[in-house]
GROMACS .gro file of C-alpha atoms in nm:
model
  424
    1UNK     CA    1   5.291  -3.101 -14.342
    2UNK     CA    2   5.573  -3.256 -14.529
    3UNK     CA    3   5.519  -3.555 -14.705
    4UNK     CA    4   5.635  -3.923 -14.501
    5UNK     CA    5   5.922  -4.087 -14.665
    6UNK     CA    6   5.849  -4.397 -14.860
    7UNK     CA    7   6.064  -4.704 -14.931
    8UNK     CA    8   6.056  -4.947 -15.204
    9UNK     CA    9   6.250  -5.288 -15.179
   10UNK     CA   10   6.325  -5.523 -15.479
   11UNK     CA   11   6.614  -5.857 -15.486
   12UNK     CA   12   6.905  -5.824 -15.643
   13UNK     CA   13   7.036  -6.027 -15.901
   14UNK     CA   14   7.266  -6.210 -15.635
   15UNK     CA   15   6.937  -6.273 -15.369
   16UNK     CA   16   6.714  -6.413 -15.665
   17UNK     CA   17   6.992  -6.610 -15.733
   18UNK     CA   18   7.011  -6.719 -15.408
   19UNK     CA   19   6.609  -6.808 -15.362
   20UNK     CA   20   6.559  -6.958 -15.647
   21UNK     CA   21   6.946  -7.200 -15.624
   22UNK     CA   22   6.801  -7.282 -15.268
   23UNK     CA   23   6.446  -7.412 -15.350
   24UNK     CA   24   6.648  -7.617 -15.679
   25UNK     CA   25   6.893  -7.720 -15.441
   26UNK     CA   26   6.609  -7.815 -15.179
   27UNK     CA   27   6.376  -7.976 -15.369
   28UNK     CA   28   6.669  -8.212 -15.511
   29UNK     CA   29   6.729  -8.310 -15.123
   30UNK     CA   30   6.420  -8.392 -15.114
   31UNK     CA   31   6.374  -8.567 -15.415
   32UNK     CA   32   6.716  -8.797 -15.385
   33UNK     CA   33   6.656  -8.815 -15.024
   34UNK     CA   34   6.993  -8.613 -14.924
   35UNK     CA   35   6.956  -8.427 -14.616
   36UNK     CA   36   7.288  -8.210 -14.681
   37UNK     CA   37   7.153  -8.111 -15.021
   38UNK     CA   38   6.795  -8.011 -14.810
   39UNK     CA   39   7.005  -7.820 -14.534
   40UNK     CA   40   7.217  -7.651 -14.802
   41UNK     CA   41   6.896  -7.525 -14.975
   42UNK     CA   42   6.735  -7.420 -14.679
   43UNK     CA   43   7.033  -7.225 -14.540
   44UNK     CA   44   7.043  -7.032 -14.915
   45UNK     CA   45   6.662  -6.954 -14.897
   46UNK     CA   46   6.725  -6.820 -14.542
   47UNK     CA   47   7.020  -6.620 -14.608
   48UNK     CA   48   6.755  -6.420 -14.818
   49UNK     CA   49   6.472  -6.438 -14.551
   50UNK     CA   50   6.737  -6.275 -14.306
   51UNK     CA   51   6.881  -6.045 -14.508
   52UNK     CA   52   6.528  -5.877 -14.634
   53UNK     CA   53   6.452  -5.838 -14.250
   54UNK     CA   54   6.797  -5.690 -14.180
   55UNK     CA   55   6.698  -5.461 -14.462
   56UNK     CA   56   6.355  -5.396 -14.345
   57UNK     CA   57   6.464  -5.319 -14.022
   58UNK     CA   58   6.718  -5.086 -14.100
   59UNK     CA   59   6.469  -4.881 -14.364
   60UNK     CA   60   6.257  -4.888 -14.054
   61UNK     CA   61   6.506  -4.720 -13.828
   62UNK     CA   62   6.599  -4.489 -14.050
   63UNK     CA   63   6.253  -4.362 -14.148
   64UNK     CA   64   6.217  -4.303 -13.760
   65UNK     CA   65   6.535  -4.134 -13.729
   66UNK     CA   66   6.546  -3.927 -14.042
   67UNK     CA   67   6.184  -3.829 -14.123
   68UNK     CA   68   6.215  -3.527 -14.305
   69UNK     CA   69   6.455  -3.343 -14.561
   70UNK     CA   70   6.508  -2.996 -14.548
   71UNK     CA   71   6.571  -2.884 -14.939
   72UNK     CA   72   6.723  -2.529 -15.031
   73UNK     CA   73   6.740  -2.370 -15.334
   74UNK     CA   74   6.927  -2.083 -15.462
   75UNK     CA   75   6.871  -1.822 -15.608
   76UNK     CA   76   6.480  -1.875 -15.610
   77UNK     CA   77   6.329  -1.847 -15.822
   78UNK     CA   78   6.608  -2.013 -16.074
   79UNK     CA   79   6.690  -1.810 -16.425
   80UNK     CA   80   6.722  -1.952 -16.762
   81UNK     CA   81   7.130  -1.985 -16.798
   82UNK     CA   82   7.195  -1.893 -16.448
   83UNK     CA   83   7.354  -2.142 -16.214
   84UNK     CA   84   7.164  -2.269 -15.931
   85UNK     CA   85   7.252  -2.445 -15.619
   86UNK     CA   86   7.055  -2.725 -15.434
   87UNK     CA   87   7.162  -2.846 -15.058
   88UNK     CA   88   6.920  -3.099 -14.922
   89UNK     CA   89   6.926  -3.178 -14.560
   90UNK     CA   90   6.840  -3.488 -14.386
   91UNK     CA   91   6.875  -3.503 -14.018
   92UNK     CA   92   6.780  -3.612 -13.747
   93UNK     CA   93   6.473  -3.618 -13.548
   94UNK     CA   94   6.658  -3.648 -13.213
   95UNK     CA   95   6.939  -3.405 -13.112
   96UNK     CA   96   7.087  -3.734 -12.957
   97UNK     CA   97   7.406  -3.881 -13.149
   98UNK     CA   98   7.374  -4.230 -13.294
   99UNK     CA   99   7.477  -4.588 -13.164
  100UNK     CA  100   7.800  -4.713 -13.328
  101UNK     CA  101   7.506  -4.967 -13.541
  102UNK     CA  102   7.336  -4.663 -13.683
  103UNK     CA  103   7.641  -4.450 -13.751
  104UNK     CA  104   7.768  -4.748 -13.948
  105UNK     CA  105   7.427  -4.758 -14.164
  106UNK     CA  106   7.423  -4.374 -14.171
  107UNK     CA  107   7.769  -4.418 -14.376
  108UNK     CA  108   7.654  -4.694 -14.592
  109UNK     CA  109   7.362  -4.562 -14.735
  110UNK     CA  110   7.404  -4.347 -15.045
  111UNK     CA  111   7.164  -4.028 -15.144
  112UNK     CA  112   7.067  -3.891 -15.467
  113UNK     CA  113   6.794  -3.654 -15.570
  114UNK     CA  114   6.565  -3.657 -15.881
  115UNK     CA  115   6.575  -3.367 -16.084
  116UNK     CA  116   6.398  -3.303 -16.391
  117UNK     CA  117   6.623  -3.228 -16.729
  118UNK     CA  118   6.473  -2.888 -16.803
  119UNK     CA  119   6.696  -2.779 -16.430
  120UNK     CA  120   6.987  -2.960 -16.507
  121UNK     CA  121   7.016  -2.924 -16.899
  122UNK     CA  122   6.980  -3.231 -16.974
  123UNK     CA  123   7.314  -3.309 -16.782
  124UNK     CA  124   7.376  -3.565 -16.497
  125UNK     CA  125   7.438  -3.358 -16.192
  126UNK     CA  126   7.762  -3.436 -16.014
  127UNK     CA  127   7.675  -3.386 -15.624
  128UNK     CA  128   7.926  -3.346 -15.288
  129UNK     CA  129   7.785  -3.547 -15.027
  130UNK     CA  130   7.825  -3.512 -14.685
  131UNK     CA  131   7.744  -3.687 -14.350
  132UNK     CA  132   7.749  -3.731 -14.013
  133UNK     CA  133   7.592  -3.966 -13.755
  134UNK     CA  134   7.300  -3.788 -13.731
  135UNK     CA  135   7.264  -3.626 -14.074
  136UNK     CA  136   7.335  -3.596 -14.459
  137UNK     CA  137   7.384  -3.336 -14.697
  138UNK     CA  138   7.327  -3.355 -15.048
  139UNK     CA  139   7.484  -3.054 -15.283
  140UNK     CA  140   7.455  -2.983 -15.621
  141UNK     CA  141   7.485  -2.788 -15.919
  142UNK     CA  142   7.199  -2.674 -16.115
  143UNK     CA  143   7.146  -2.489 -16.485
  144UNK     CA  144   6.841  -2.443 -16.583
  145UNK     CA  145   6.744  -2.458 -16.966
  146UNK     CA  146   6.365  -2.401 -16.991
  147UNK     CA  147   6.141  -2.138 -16.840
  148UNK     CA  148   5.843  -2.231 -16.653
  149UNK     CA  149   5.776  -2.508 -16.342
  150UNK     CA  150   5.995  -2.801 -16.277
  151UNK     CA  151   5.973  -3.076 -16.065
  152UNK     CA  152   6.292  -3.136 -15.819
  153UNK     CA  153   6.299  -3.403 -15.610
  154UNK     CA  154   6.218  -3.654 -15.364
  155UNK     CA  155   6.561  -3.686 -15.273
  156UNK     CA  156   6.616  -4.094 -15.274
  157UNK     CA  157   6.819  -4.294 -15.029
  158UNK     CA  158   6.978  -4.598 -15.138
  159UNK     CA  159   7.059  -4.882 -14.915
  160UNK     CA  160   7.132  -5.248 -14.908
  161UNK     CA  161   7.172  -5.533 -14.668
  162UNK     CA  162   7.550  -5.666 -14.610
  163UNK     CA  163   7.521  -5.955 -14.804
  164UNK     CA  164   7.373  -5.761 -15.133
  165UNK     CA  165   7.042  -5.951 -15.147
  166UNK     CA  166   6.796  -5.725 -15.110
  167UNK     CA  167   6.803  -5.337 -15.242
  168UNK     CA  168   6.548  -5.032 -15.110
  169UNK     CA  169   6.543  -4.696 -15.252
  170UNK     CA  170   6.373  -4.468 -15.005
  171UNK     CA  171   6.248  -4.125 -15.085
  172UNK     CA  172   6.251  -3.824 -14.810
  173UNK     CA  173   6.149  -3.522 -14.840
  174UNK     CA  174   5.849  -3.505 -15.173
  175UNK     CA  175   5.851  -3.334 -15.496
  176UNK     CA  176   5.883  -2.960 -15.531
  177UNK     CA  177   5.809  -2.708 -15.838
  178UNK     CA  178   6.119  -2.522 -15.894
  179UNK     CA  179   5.984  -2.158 -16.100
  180UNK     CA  180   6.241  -2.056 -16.365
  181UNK     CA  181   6.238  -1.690 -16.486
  182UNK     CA  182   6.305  -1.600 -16.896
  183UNK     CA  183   6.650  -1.528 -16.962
  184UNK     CA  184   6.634  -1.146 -17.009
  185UNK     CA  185   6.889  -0.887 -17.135
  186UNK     CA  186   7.013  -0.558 -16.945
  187UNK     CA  187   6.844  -0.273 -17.147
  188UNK     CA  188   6.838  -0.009 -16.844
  189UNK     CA  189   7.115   0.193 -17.070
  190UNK     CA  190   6.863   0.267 -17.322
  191UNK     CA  191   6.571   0.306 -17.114
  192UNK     CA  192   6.577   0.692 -17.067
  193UNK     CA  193   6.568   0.693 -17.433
  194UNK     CA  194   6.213   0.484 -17.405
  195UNK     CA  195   6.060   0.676 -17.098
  196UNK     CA  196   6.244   1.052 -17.224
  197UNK     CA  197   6.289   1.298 -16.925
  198UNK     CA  198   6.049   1.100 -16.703
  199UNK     CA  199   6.050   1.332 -16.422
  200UNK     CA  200   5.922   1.675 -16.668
  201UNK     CA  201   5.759   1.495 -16.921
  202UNK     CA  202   5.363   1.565 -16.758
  203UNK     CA  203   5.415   1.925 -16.682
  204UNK     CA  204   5.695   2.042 -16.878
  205UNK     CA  205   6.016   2.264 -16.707
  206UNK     CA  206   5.821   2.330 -16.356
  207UNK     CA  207   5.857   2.046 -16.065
  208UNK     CA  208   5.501   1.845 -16.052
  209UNK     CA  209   5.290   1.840 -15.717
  210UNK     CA  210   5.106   1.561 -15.604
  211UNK     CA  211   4.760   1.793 -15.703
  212UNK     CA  212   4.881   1.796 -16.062
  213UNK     CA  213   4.751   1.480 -16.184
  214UNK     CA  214   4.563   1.435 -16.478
  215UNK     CA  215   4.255   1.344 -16.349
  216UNK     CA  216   4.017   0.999 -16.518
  217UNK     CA  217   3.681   0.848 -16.444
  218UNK     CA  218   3.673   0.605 -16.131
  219UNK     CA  219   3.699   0.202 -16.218
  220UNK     CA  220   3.602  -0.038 -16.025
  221UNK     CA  221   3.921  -0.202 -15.880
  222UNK     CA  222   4.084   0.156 -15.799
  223UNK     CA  223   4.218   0.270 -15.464
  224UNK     CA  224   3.972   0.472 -15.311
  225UNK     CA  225   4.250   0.748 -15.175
  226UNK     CA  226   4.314   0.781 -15.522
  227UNK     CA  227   3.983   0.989 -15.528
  228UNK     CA  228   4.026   1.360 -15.619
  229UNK     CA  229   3.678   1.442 -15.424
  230UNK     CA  230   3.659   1.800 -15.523
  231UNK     CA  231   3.646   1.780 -15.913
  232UNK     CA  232   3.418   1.480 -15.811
  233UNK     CA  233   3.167   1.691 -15.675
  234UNK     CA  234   3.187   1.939 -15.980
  235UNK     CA  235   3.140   1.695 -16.186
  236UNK     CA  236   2.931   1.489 -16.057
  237UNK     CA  237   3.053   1.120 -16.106
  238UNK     CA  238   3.382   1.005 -15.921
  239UNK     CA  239   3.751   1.139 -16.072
  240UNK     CA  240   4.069   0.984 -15.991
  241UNK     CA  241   4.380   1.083 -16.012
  242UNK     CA  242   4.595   0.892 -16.260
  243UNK     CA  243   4.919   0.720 -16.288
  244UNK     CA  244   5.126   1.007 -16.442
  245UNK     CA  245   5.151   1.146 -16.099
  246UNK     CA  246   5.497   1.322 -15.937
  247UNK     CA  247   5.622   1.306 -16.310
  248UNK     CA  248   5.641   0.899 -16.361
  249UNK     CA  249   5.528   0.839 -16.675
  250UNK     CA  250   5.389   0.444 -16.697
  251UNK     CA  251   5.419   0.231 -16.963
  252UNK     CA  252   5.239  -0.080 -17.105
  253UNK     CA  253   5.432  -0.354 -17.238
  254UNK     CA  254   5.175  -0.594 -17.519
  255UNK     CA  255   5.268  -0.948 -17.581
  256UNK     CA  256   5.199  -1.136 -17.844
  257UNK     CA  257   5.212  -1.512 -17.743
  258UNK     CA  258   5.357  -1.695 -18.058
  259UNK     CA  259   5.247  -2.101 -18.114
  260UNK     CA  260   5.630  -2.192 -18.181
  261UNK     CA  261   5.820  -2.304 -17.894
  262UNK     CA  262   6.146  -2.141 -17.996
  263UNK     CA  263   5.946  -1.812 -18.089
  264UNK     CA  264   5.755  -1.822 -17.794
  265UNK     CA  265   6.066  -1.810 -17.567
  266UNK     CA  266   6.270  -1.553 -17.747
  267UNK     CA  267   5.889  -1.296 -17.724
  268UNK     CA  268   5.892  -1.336 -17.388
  269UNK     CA  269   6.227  -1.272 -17.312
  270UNK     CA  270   6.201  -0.989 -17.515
  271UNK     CA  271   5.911  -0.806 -17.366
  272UNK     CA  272   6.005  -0.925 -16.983
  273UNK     CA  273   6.363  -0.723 -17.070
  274UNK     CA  274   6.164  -0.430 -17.172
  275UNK     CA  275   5.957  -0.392 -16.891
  276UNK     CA  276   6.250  -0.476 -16.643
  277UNK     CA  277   6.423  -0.161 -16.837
  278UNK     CA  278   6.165   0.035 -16.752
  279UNK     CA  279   6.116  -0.035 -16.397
  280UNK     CA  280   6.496   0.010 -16.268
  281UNK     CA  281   6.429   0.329 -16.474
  282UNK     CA  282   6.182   0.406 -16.202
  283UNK     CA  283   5.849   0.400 -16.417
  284UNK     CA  284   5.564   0.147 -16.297
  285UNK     CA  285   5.401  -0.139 -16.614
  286UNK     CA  286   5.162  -0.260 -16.689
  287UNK     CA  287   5.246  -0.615 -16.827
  288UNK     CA  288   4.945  -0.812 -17.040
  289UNK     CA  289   5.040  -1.143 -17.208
  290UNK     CA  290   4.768  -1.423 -17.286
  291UNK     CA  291   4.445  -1.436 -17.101
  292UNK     CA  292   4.421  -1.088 -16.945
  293UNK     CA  293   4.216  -1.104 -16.606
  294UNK     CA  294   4.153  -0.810 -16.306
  295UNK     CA  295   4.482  -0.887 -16.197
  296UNK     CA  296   4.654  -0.676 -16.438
  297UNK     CA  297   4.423  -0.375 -16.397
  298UNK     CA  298   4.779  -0.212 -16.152
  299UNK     CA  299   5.066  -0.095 -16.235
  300UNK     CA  300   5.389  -0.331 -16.142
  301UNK     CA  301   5.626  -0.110 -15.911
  302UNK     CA  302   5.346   0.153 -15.861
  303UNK     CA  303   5.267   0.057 -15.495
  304UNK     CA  304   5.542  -0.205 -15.402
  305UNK     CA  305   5.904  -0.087 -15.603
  306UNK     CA  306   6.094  -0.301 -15.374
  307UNK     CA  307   5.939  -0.610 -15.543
  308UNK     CA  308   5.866  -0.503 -15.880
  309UNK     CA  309   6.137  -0.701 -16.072
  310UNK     CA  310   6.004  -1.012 -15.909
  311UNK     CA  311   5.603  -0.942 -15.942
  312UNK     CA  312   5.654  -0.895 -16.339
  313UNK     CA  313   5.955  -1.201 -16.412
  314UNK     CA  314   5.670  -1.392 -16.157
  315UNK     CA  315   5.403  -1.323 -16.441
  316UNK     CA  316   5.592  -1.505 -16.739
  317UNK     CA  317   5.670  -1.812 -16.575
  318UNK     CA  318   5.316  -1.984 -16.668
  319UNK     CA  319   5.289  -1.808 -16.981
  320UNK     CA  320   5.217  -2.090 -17.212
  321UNK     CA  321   5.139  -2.072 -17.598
  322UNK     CA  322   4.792  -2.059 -17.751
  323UNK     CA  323   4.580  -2.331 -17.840
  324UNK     CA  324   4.520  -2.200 -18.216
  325UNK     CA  325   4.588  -1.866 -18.389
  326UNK     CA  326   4.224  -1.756 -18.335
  327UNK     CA  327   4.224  -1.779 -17.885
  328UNK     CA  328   4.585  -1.621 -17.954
  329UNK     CA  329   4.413  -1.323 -18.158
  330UNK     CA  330   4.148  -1.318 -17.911
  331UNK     CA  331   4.382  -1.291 -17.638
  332UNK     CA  332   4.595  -1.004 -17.774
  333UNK     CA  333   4.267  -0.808 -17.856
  334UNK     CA  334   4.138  -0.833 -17.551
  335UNK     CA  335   4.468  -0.728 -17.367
  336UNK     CA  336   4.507  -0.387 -17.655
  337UNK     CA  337   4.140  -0.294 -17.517
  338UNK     CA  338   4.205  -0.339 -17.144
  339UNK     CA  339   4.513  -0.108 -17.227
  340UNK     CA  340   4.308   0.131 -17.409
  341UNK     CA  341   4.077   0.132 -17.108
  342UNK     CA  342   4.302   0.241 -16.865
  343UNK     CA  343   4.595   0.462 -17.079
  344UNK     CA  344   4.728   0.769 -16.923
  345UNK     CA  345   4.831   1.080 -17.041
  346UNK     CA  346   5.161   0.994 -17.124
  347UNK     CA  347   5.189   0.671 -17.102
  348UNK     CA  348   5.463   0.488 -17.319
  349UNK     CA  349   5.369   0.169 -17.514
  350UNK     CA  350   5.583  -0.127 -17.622
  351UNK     CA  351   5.452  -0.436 -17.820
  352UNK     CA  352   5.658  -0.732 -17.900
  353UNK     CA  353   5.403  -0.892 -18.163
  354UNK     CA  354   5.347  -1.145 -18.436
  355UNK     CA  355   5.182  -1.060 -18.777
  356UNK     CA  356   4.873  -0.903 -18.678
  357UNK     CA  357   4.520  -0.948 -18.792
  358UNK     CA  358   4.293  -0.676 -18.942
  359UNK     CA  359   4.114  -0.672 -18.596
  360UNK     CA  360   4.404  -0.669 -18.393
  361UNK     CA  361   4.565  -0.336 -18.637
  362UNK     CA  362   4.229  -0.154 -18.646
  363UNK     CA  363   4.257  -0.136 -18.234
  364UNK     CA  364   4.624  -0.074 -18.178
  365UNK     CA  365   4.572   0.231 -18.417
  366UNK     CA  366   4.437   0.488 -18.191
  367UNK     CA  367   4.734   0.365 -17.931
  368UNK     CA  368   4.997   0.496 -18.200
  369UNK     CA  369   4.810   0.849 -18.229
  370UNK     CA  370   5.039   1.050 -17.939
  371UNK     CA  371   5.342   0.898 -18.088
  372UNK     CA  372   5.483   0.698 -17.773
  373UNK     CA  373   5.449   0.374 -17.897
  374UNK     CA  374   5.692   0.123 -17.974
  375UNK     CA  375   5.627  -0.235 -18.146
  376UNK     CA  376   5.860  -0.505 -18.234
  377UNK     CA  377   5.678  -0.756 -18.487
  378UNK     CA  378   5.858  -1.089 -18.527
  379UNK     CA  379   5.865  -1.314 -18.811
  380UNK     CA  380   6.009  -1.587 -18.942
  381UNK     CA  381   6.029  -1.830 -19.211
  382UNK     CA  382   5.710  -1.781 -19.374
  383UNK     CA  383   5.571  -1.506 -19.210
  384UNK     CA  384   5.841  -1.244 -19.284
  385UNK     CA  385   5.625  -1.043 -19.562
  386UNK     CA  386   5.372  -1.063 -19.359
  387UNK     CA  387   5.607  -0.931 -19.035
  388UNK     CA  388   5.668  -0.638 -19.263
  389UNK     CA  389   5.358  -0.575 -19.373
  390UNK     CA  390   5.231  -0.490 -18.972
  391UNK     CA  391   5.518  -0.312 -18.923
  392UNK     CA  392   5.452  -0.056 -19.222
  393UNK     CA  393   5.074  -0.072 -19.114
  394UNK     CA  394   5.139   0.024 -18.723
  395UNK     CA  395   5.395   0.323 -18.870
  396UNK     CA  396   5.102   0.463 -19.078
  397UNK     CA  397   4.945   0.494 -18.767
  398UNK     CA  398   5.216   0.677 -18.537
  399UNK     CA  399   5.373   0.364 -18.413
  400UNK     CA  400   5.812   0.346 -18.423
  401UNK     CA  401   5.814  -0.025 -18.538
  402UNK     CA  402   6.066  -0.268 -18.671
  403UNK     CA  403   6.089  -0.620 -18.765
  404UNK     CA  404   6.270  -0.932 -18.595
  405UNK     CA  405   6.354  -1.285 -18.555
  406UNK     CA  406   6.355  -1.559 -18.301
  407UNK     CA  407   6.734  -1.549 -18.338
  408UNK     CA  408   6.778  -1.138 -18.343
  409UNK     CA  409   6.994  -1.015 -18.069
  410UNK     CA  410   6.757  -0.833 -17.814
  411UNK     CA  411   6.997  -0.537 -17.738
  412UNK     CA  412   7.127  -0.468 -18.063
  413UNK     CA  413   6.752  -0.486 -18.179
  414UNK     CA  414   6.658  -0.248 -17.914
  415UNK     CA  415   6.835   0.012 -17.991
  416UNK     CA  416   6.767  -0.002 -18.336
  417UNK     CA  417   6.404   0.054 -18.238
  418UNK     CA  418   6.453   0.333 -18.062
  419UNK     CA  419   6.702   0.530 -18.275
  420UNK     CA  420   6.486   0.484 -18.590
  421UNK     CA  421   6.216   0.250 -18.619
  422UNK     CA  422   6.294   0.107 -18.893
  423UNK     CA  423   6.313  -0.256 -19.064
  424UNK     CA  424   6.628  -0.434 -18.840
   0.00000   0.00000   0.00000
């Protein structure tokens, strides 16, 4: 159920004024024994009495007339550089028009929303307001900055009595978390040079059949029609087929989540525009970044296509840096085993990394030995020997790899990668 609206009232400058001129003015009366100056006082201290209930009142009416706001965002979820548009609604609870009183306080009030800076970024927003007896829209112009979870919202209704004395902000309609999605770059062009003929590469120049997948041992987690129960029974432990079949070849997209904020953002842009590449290319991913759990064990676009673009830009919106280089090592080993775990035959491989531990090389080496894997090792500053020195390391082993910066440009990088593999 949507929050109840909630009003907070406070004096003005003018009613303060006002109460505290009328108890001076008062107590003087009093004190020289002037009626007028005790009648004057009183009527000052009253004029603030009535106008806080004429306030109060109205607030009440309107919080029994407009209960709820209706807030719509779009698109949503909201991309990093992409405009955004917010209309909030606030109407009313009866589909009866107003009394002449309320349609004059519907047009003095004035709305607003809160929005947080990472949405707007870091700009005031500039919104077209619109009303009617028995309603008010709000719209506005949004541009998000950061990736991740903002807060937008309540929107806040600002009213006043006639005489300026009093002053209530009420808020309608709560507090929402607005997702944002990485900005990412358009790298389908160069995805058939990733994935290669996808539809030939499993069985060569003949058309696959469904019966023609390579077949792996059963993990738990897997469908169950995925069973091939014949060679199960040969072999007596459970086979299923795997992901290579009708000729899609998956791939596996590694990231590395850097401790710099600037880094951070550029890595995951990076690796969210690879695997996008390879989805509208028609492949399903697997996408691992920071702690890896059993909800990464499927492919993205394997079972759902429709959504696929959404379920993967969905995964990076949390993503949040490490708390030290060692849970960040940790991390990234434990996501190159759960890809070792469940690689197909065929199956292309793309890491966006930082400089990598001895650990963290010694396991990625037996991904490089079919020579379909990628890796894009980012350094900066400090860390660009280092950068290089991984990226020599993972070509000894069979990996195409190439070096990078926070500030690279993602497409030009790209395809550098995948022509030669060398230093960018």
């Amino acid at each position: 159920m949507p929050p109840r609206p909630t009003s907070e009232t406070v004096l003005t400058s003018r009613g303060i004024g006002l109460a505290t001129g009328g108890v001076i003015v008062g107590g003087l009366g009093v004190g020289l024994a002037t009626p007028p100056l005790v009648y004057v006082g009183i009527a000052m201290v009253a004029s603030v009495v009535v106008g806080g209930l004429w306030l109060l009142l109205s607030i009440n009416g309107f919080l029994r007339r407009f209960p709820f706001a209706r807030r719509e965002v779009v698109p949503h979820p909201l991309t990093v550089g992409v405009p955004g548009r917010v209309t909030v609604t606030i109407s009313s609870s009866s589909g009866r028009r107003g009394s002449a009183l309320r349609t004059a306080l519907t047009e003095s009030l004035d709305i607003r929303e809160q929005a947080a800076s990472e949405l707007t970024g870091g700009m005031s927003t500039k919104a077209t307001v619109s009303r009617t007896a028995d309603a008010f829209s709000l719209a506005y112009s949004l541009l998000p900055s950061r990736r991740g979870r903002w807060p937008l919202g309540p929107a806040l209704v600002h009213s006043a009595d006639p005489l300026g004395i009093m002053f209530a902000a009420t808020s309608v309609g709560g507090e929402e978390l607005i997702p944002v999605w990485p900005s990412v770059v358009d790298l389908t062009a160069t995805a058939g040079a990733l994935m290669g003929q996808a539809d030939r590469v499993v069985l060569g120049a003949r058309s696959p059949s469904p019966d023609d997948a390579a077949l792996r041992d059963y993990r738990e987690g897997d469908d169950m029609r995925r069973v091939h129960w014949p060679s199960s029974a040969r072999k007596g432990t459970m086979l299923v087929r795997s992901d290579e079949r009708a000729g899609k070849r998956p791939a596996t997209v590694l990231l590395d989540l850097p401790r710099d904020g600037t880094a951070l953002e550029w890595s995951i842009s990076t690796a969210a525009s690879i695997g996008l590449s390879v989805l509208d290319a028609g492949h399903p991913v697997r996408f691992f970044a920071g702690p890896v759990g059993p909800e990464h064990v499927h492919h993205i676009g394997r079972d759902h296509p429709a959504g696929a673009r959404s379920d993967l830009l969905d995964k990076t919106v949390d993503l949040t840096a490490p708390p030290s280089d060692t849970v960040g090592a940790q991390w990234l080993l434990t996501a190159i085993r759960r890809t070792a775990e469940g690689v197909t035959n065929g199956e292309v491989i793309v890491g966006v990394f930082e400089p990598l531990n001895a650990q963290c090389l010694e396991a990625l080496v037996p991904l490089g030995d079919a020579g379909r894997a990628w890796a894009i090792v980012r350094g900066d500053g400090d860390n660009d020997e280092d950068a290089r020195d991984t990226a020599a390391a993972l070509r000894r082993a069979g990996w195409r790899a190439t070096t990078a910066h926070a500030r690279t440009d993602i497409d030009t990088l790209w395809s550098t990668l995948l022509t030669s593999g060398e230093n960018a």
